[in-house]
XYZ file of N, CA and C in Angstrom:
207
model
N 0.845 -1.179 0.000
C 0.000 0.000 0.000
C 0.891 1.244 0.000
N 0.523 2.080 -0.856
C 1.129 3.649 -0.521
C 0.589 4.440 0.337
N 1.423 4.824 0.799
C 1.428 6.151 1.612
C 1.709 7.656 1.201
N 0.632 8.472 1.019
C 1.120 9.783 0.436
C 0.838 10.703 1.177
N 1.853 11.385 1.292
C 2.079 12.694 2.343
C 1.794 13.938 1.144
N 1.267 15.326 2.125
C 0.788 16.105 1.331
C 1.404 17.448 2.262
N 1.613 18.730 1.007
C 2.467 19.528 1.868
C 1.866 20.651 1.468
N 1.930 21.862 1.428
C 1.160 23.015 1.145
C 1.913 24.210 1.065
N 2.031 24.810 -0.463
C 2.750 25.651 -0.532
C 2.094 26.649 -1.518
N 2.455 28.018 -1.818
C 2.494 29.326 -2.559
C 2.814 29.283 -3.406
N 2.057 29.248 -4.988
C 3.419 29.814 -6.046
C 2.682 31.491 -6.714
N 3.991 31.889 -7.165
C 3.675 33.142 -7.833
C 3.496 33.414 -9.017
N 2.794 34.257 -9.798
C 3.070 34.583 -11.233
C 2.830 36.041 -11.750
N 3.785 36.681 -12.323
C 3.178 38.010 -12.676
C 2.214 38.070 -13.591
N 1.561 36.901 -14.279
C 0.896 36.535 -15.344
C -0.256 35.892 -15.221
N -0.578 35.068 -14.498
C -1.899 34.387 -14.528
C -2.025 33.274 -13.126
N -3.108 32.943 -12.844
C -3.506 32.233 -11.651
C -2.683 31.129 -12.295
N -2.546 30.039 -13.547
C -2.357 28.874 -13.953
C -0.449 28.885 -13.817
N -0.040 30.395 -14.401
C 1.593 30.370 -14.114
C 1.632 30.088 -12.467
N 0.759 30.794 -11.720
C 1.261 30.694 -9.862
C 1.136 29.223 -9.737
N 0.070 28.038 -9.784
C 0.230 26.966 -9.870
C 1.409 26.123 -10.507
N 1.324 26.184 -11.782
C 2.526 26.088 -12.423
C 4.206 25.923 -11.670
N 4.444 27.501 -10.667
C 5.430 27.950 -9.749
C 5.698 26.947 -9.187
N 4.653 26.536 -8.274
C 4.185 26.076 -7.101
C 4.722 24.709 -7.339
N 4.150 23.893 -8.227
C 4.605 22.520 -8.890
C 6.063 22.226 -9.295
N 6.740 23.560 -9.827
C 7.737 23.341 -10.132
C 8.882 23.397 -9.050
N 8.945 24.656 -8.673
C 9.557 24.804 -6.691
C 9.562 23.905 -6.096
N 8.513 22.873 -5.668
C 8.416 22.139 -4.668
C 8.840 20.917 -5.335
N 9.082 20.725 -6.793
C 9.614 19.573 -7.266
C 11.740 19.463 -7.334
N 11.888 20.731 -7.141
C 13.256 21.082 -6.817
C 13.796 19.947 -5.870
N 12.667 19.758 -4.724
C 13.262 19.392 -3.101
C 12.520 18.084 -3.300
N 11.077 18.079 -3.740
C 10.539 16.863 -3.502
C 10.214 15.801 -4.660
N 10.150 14.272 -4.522
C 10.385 13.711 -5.351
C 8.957 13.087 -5.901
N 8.518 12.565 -7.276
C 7.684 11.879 -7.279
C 5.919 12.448 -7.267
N 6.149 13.842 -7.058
C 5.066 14.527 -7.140
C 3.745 13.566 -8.053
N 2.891 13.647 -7.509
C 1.576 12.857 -8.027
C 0.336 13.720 -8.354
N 0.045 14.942 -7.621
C -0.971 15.573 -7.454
C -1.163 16.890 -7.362
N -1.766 17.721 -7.179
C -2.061 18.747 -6.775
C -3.233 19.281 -6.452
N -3.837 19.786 -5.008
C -5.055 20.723 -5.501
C -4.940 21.847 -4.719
N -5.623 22.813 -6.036
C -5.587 24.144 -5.748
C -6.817 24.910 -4.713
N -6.701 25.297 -3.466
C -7.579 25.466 -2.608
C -7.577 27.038 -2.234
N -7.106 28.109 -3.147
C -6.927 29.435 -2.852
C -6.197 30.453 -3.695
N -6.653 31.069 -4.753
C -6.749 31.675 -5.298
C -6.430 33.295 -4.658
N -5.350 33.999 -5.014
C -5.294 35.324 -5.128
C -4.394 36.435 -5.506
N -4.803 37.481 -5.298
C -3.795 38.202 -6.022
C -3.820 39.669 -5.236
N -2.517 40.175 -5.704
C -1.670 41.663 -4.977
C -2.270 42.512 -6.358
N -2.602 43.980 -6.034
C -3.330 44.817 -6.712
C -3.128 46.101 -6.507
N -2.245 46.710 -7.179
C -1.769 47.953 -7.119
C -2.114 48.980 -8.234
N -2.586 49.891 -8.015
C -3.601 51.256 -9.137
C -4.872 50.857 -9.997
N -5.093 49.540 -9.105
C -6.754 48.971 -9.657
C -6.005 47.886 -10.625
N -4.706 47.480 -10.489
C -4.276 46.608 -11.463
C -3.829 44.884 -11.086
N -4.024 44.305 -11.314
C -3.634 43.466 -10.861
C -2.470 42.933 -11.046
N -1.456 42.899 -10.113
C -0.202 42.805 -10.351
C 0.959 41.534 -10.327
N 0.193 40.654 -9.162
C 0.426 39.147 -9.196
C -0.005 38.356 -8.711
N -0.563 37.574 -9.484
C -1.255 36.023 -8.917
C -0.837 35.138 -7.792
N -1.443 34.496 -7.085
C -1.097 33.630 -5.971
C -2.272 32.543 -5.546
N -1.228 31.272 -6.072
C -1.912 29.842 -5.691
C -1.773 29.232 -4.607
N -2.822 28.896 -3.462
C -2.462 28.472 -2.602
C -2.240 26.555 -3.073
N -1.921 25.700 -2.821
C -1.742 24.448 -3.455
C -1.527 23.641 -2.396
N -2.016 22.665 -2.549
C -1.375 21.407 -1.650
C -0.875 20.443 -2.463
N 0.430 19.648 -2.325
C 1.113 18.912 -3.549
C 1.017 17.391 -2.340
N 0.734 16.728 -3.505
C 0.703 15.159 -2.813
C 1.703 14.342 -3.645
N 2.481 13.459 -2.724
C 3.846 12.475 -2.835
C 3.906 11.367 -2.346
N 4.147 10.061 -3.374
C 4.422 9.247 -2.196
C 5.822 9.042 -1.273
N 5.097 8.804 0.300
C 6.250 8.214 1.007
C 7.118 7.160 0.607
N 8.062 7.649 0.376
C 9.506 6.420 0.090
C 9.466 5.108 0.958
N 9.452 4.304 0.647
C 9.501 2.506 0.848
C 7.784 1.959 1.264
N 7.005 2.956 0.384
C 5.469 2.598 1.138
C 4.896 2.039 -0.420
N 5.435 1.552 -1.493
C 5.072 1.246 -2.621
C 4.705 -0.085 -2.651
């Protein structure tokens, strides 16, 4: 049986909600291995002169635990 641990992180984009996800997936694949999943549970963004200036995904990334295969 697997075991998958799940971790929760931020990504950014000056461009679109899908680049901050995107971030998010890629960053956390730097450190972590095996990535399986993702869901996106928070949506937002920084807004300066009525503009919107950068996106932000809140995410939770799911992995399996090593020797639980």
């Amino acid at each position: 049986m697997t075991v998958v641990k799940v971790i929760e992180v931020v990504g950014e984009s000056k461009d679109s909600w899908d680049g901050a996800v995107r971030d998010a997936v890629k960053q956390a694949s730097k450190t972590v291995r095996n990535i399986s999943g993702v869901e996106i549970y928070n949506l937002t963004a920084n807004v300066q002169n009525g503009d919107v200036v950068e996106y932000k995904a809140n995410c939770k990334i799911a992995f399996p635990v090593d020797g639980t295969e």
